Short mmCIF file of C-alpha atoms (C1' of nucleotides) in Angstrom, two decimals:
data_model
loop_
_atom_site.label_atom_id
_atom_site.label_comp_id
_atom_site.label_asym_id
_atom_site.label_seq_id
_atom_site.Cartn_x
_atom_site.Cartn_y
_atom_site.Cartn_z
CA MET A 192 124.41 125.94 95.20
CA ILE A 193 125.83 123.88 92.42
CA ASP A 194 128.93 121.77 92.77
CA ILE A 195 130.18 122.13 89.21
CA ASP A 196 133.19 124.20 88.19
CA PHE A 197 132.22 125.69 84.84
CA ALA A 198 135.69 127.11 84.18
CA ARG A 199 136.56 123.85 82.48
CA PRO A 200 136.15 122.47 78.95
CA ALA A 201 132.51 122.06 77.88
CA LEU A 202 133.26 118.45 77.04
CA GLU A 203 133.93 117.78 80.73
CA VAL A 204 130.99 119.80 82.02
CA ALA A 205 128.34 118.33 79.68
CA PRO A 206 128.09 114.89 81.34
CA LEU A 207 128.37 116.39 84.84
CA LEU A 208 125.28 118.52 84.26
CA LEU A 209 123.08 115.46 83.82
CA GLY A 210 120.75 114.88 86.76
CA HIS A 211 120.90 118.46 88.00
CA GLU A 212 117.79 120.60 88.15
CA LEU A 213 117.23 123.65 85.94
CA VAL A 214 114.91 126.17 87.57
CA ALA A 215 113.06 129.21 86.23
CA ILE A 216 111.20 131.63 88.49
CA GLU A 217 108.04 133.22 87.07
CA PRO A 218 107.17 136.91 87.54
CA ASP A 219 104.51 135.81 90.03
CA GLY A 220 107.00 133.70 91.93
CA ALA A 221 105.99 130.33 90.51
CA ARG A 222 108.80 127.79 90.29
CA ILE A 223 109.18 125.89 87.02
CA SER A 224 111.84 123.21 86.85
CA GLY A 225 113.10 120.05 85.26
CA ARG A 226 115.85 117.49 85.63
CA ILE A 227 118.53 117.71 82.97
CA VAL A 228 118.62 114.46 81.00
CA GLU A 229 120.35 115.51 77.77
CA THR A 230 123.25 117.87 76.96
CA GLU A 231 125.70 118.63 74.18
CA ALA A 232 129.20 120.12 74.36
CA TYR A 233 130.34 122.85 71.99
CA ALA A 234 134.00 123.88 71.94
CA SER A 235 135.66 126.49 69.76
CA VAL A 236 139.00 125.42 68.38
CA GLY A 237 138.59 122.26 66.34
CA ASP A 238 134.79 122.32 66.51
CA PRO A 239 133.35 123.82 63.30
CA ALA A 240 129.80 123.10 64.52
CA SER A 241 130.21 125.61 67.35
CA HIS A 242 128.99 129.21 67.18
CA SER A 243 132.33 130.26 68.62
CA HIS A 244 134.40 128.55 65.98
CA ARG A 245 135.13 131.73 64.02
CA GLY A 246 135.73 133.95 67.00
CA PRO A 247 133.49 136.21 69.09
CA THR A 248 130.56 138.08 67.53
CA PRO A 249 127.82 140.20 69.10
CA ARG A 250 125.54 137.18 69.40
CA THR A 251 128.12 134.97 71.12
CA THR A 252 129.22 137.52 73.72
CA THR A 253 127.86 135.40 76.58
CA MET A 254 129.41 132.22 75.24
CA PHE A 255 132.81 133.93 75.43
CA GLY A 256 131.97 135.48 78.79
CA PRO A 257 132.43 134.25 82.37
CA PRO A 258 131.73 130.57 83.11
CA GLY A 259 128.21 129.89 84.36
CA GLY A 260 126.57 132.47 82.12
CA LEU A 261 123.32 131.49 80.38
CA TYR A 262 123.86 131.79 76.61
CA VAL A 263 120.46 132.11 74.92
CA TYR A 264 120.10 132.48 71.17
CA ARG A 265 117.32 132.32 68.60
CA ILE A 266 117.39 129.53 66.08
CA TYR A 267 115.52 129.09 62.80
CA GLY A 268 113.94 132.45 63.38
CA MET A 269 111.44 131.11 65.91
CA HIS A 270 112.83 129.06 68.77
CA TRP A 271 115.20 129.77 71.66
CA CYS A 272 118.07 127.54 72.77
CA ALA A 273 119.73 127.67 76.21
CA ASN A 274 123.39 126.94 76.93
CA ILE A 275 125.72 127.37 79.86
CA ALA A 276 129.04 129.07 79.17
CA CYS A 277 132.07 127.01 80.12
CA ALA A 278 135.84 127.48 80.20
CA PRO A 279 137.58 130.60 81.55
CA ASP A 280 136.32 134.08 80.66
CA GLY A 281 137.30 134.85 77.07
CA VAL A 282 137.13 131.25 75.83
CA GLY A 283 134.08 130.37 73.71
CA GLU A 284 132.78 127.05 74.98
CA ALA A 285 129.29 126.09 76.13
CA VAL A 286 126.96 123.21 76.94
CA LEU A 287 123.58 123.10 75.20
CA ILE A 288 120.70 121.92 77.39
CA ARG A 289 118.72 119.63 75.08
CA ALA A 290 116.09 118.00 77.29
CA LEU A 291 114.53 118.03 80.76
CA GLU A 292 112.31 115.71 82.72
CA PRO A 293 109.54 117.99 84.10
CA LEU A 294 109.58 118.39 87.89
CA ASP A 295 107.86 121.55 89.18
CA GLY A 296 105.17 123.61 87.46
CA VAL A 297 104.08 120.98 84.97
CA ASP A 298 100.70 122.65 84.55
CA ARG A 299 102.37 125.97 83.82
CA MET A 300 104.55 124.30 81.20
CA GLY A 301 101.48 122.89 79.54
CA GLU A 302 100.01 126.35 79.12
CA ARG A 303 102.96 127.40 76.96
CA ARG A 304 103.36 124.09 75.19
CA ALA A 305 99.88 123.45 73.90
CA ALA A 306 101.22 120.96 71.35
CA ALA A 307 102.48 118.64 74.10
CA ARG A 308 100.12 115.73 74.52
CA ARG A 309 101.85 114.21 77.52
CA PRO A 310 104.42 115.36 80.11
CA ARG A 311 107.28 113.74 78.25
CA ASP A 312 106.67 116.09 75.31
CA LEU A 313 106.93 119.26 77.41
CA CYS A 314 110.72 119.59 77.52
CA SER A 315 112.04 116.91 75.14
CA GLY A 316 114.07 119.28 72.96
CA PRO A 317 116.12 122.47 73.27
CA GLY A 318 113.40 124.70 71.82
CA LYS A 319 110.67 122.98 73.78
CA LEU A 320 112.33 123.41 77.19
CA CYS A 321 112.93 127.09 76.58
CA ALA A 322 109.26 127.54 75.76
CA ALA A 323 108.19 125.52 78.80
CA LEU A 324 110.41 127.53 81.18
CA ALA A 325 109.78 130.82 79.34
CA ILE A 326 113.48 131.28 78.67
CA THR A 327 114.13 134.01 76.10
CA GLY A 328 116.83 136.41 75.01
CA GLU A 329 115.90 138.45 78.08
CA ASP A 330 117.63 135.82 80.16
CA ASP A 331 120.86 135.85 78.17
CA GLY A 332 123.87 136.38 80.41
CA VAL A 333 122.38 135.53 83.81
CA ASP A 334 124.58 133.52 86.17
CA VAL A 335 122.99 130.10 86.58
CA ARG A 336 125.13 129.42 89.66
CA ALA A 337 123.40 132.17 91.63
CA PRO A 338 120.28 130.85 93.41
CA ASP A 339 118.58 134.23 93.03
CA SER A 340 118.93 134.32 89.25
CA ARG A 341 115.63 134.01 87.38
CA VAL A 342 117.12 130.94 85.70
CA HIS A 343 119.52 128.86 87.76
CA LEU A 344 120.72 125.38 88.66
CA THR A 345 120.32 123.38 91.85
CA ALA A 346 122.15 120.28 93.00
CA ASP A 347 121.08 116.70 92.55
CA GLY A 348 118.42 114.96 94.54
CA VAL A 349 115.56 117.42 94.47
CA ALA A 350 112.28 115.70 93.76
CA ILE A 351 113.84 113.12 91.50
CA ALA A 352 111.46 110.28 90.76
CA ALA A 353 112.32 107.06 92.57
CA ASP A 354 112.18 105.03 89.39
CA ALA A 355 114.89 107.20 87.87
CA ALA A 356 117.45 106.17 90.48
CA PRO A 357 119.02 103.19 88.70
CA ALA A 358 120.07 105.32 85.76
CA GLU A 359 122.00 107.63 88.05
CA SER A 360 124.70 105.16 88.81
CA ALA A 361 125.20 104.05 85.22
CA ALA A 362 127.57 105.80 82.82
CA PRO A 363 125.83 108.47 80.72
CA LEU A 364 124.62 107.60 77.25
CA GLN A 365 126.81 109.14 74.58
CA GLY A 366 126.49 109.77 70.85
CA PRO A 367 126.80 112.26 67.98
CA ARG A 368 125.23 115.69 68.33
CA ILE A 369 121.85 116.45 66.79
CA GLY A 370 120.95 118.87 64.03
CA ILE A 371 124.44 119.89 62.97
CA THR A 372 126.05 119.62 59.53
CA LYS A 373 129.70 119.79 60.58
CA ALA A 374 131.88 117.75 62.92
CA MET A 375 129.21 115.08 62.92
CA ASP A 376 131.71 112.45 63.96
CA LEU A 377 132.29 113.90 67.44
CA PRO A 378 130.27 112.00 70.09
CA TRP A 379 129.65 115.05 72.24
CA ARG A 380 126.00 114.43 73.10
CA PHE A 381 125.29 113.00 76.57
CA GLY A 382 122.16 111.67 78.20
CA LEU A 383 120.47 109.70 80.96
CA ALA A 384 117.99 106.90 80.33
CA SER A 385 114.70 108.79 80.21
CA ASP A 386 111.47 109.00 78.26
CA SER A 387 112.04 112.75 77.91
CA LEU A 388 114.98 112.64 75.51
CA SER A 389 114.75 114.67 72.30
CA ARG A 390 115.68 111.53 70.39
CA PRO A 391 116.94 108.05 71.30
CA PHE A 392 120.67 107.44 71.51
CA PRO A 393 122.26 105.04 69.01
CA LEU A 394 122.67 101.56 70.43
CA SER A 395 126.27 101.23 71.53
"C1'" DT B 42 106.27 104.51 62.71
"C1'" DA B 43 108.78 107.23 59.31
"C1'" DA B 44 109.60 110.73 56.20
"C1'" DT B 45 108.80 115.49 54.56
"C1'" DA B 46 107.68 120.22 54.14
"C1'" DG B 47 106.66 124.67 55.97
"C1'" DA B 48 107.16 128.29 59.28
"C1'" DT B 49 110.29 132.53 59.75
"C1'" DC B 50 114.33 135.86 60.66
"C1'" DA B 51 118.63 137.28 63.04
"C1'" DT B 52 123.22 136.52 62.09
"C1'" DC B 53 127.27 136.45 59.51
"C1'" DT B 54 129.68 136.23 54.83
"C1'" DG C 170 122.00 136.24 50.13
"C1'" DA C 171 122.37 131.77 52.46
"C1'" DT C 172 122.05 129.41 56.56
"C1'" DG C 173 120.78 127.35 60.65
"C1'" DA C 174 122.71 123.45 67.82
"C1'" DT C 175 114.10 123.23 65.71
"C1'" DC C 176 109.17 121.96 66.06
"C1'" DT C 177 104.84 120.58 64.28
"C1'" DA C 178 101.38 118.98 61.15
"C1'" DT C 179 100.64 116.18 57.43
"C1'" DT C 180 101.29 112.42 54.43
"C1'" DA C 181 102.42 107.89 53.22
"C1'" DG C 182 103.40 102.95 54.38
#
DNA sequence: TAATAGATCATCT
DNA sequence: GATGATCTATTAG
């Protein structure tokens, strides 16, 4: 079970998600997972960078759906990005999962991410982690709070490396979101100190 | 290490 | 018809 209430603004959920484990179950039962070390919040009203900014569309159905739904979309015609729907049903907010620290199934990740030269390259970006966990449009809409979902979340403390402990107690890193061309002034990107970030955070 | 270009297409205007 | 919540290989310094 996960101890996060997703029926709240994405801006509140984004930092809370850090440190939790994202899990994908393979068709053969294999467990692939990573620790969330980077997230971004996307709202609707007042956030022109968000897919939901201009109201619901067929693509953003899940983003406007019940909290805890996995919103998966294709970007640049070739990669997938995974988000978790936040706020009450009918409100279009979500948190983008931007990077994971590989935990289980590292070898399986490597098979799908041939370009990765070391473990830190396996899930250090929103498109990379979807490839590593085999998350596609097929998974759009699943409830990540349900332990029997193919893609779901688990609570803190599972197989987290001992040397990562100090970062847990510190306040999350925070900075502007990556890859957007609007609302670039909003510091809605959050992260933990990790070598698996998609990019470094600006220094204070 | 840093900067740049190319891949590639569903989605929305 | 333009535009991306990106990744990788390649080039230059």
